[in-house]
């Protein structure tokens, strides 16, 4: 992935090393200007600003930003913890209750990034007062009381409306309570000199996604548009096959054929454009002709016939493939059949079960990365956020999508989207990144239309064209 498609995500230690590439005075000057501009953009209603700062480095940057904003005529008050209150124009933090009694925007810079050791009585009381006031709160770099590496909260905290990420993202924003409490993320760029500081992760950005879209030739026919084969569906779970196949068509595949593990009468009910028939082992070689990609798993079930069908296809197929759901259950038995460049799309439970039998030692992320590198595959760990582990590369993460996507069938829609992009000629990494983004964006659009409570998987499917329109609009 090119630099324009991703942003760096650092551990606390790596962030400190990156920060040290600038002298302190230069860093504070850059940070103050970047923060001041971001705070203005995050305050469209021009609410009075209440700055709550602590003793650490973050307090120094934010204090400088407050002074800049006051010089520009913004209404801003500065409150500091003991030891900082003697600074010019700063009032003791104990006096901030009156400032919070009317509508305002609180700027939270109480604690630095790894804040467990500095989380004392005064900080705790300040956060309690802010939480009780219900004032809108904007965090600087990381909400106070969240560990910058693990995302763990040291105290029940007020949820912030957003977090201004200064020059880089901290990994604690994407784990545990950090992901729940950080609100919308706003990036304030800084200029660092050339460096070799390695990020822990790469965050996928919306900008540049249009460059991953499949090329469309005016003279193409349906097989050139992408012919896709799927092993999906069983007597009690045909809906999964319906969702995956229709999602593949909506994503642009020219032809979708489904082999299901049910009787012939259940071949009905698919979208009119889908070719569906029961799996027959003696016919698979002919079916592969002209197919560009394969997916296996949605609604496949765990019968002996499902196992036989999966392993027969894996032994005969050598092209791009997505494996999901029940295919991952059987894959533990025959991991050697895993094709190179394959894309696996487990949720956390499926990932734990798969990796337990293959690589039981280490964290889930470490084991997923190990499997990806050892077998040259792409391991997509679905969730909020979603992670992509690639062979020999820094893991990617996508922090987009609606919580309403936590609904039955949403994973089947994702399988259809990613496999459709493979059939249209995308590489495995491109298909995983663009497919995840389209699915996340479609889920956000679905939540706008149906609410996070009322949306279902088929709503995500039907929003795929609108997701494409937004991506295409961003490229114009």
Short mmCIF file of N, CA, C and O in Angstrom, two decimals, residues 98 173 229 285:
data_model
loop_
_atom_site.label_atom_id
_atom_site.label_comp_id
_atom_site.label_asym_id
_atom_site.label_seq_id
_atom_site.Cartn_x
_atom_site.Cartn_y
_atom_site.Cartn_z
N UNK A 98 -17.12 26.46 37.51
CA UNK A 98 -17.95 27.57 37.04
C UNK A 98 -17.88 27.70 35.52
O UNK A 98 -18.87 28.03 34.87
N UNK A 173 -5.52 4.01 20.56
CA UNK A 173 -6.79 4.50 20.04
C UNK A 173 -7.62 3.39 19.40
O UNK A 173 -8.82 3.55 19.18
N UNK A 229 -16.89 -18.12 -8.86
CA UNK A 229 -17.49 -19.37 -8.41
C UNK A 229 -17.53 -19.37 -6.89
O UNK A 229 -16.55 -18.97 -6.24
N UNK A 285 -14.21 -29.93 -12.48
CA UNK A 285 -13.16 -29.49 -13.41
C UNK A 285 -13.75 -28.63 -14.51
O UNK A 285 -13.23 -27.57 -14.86
#
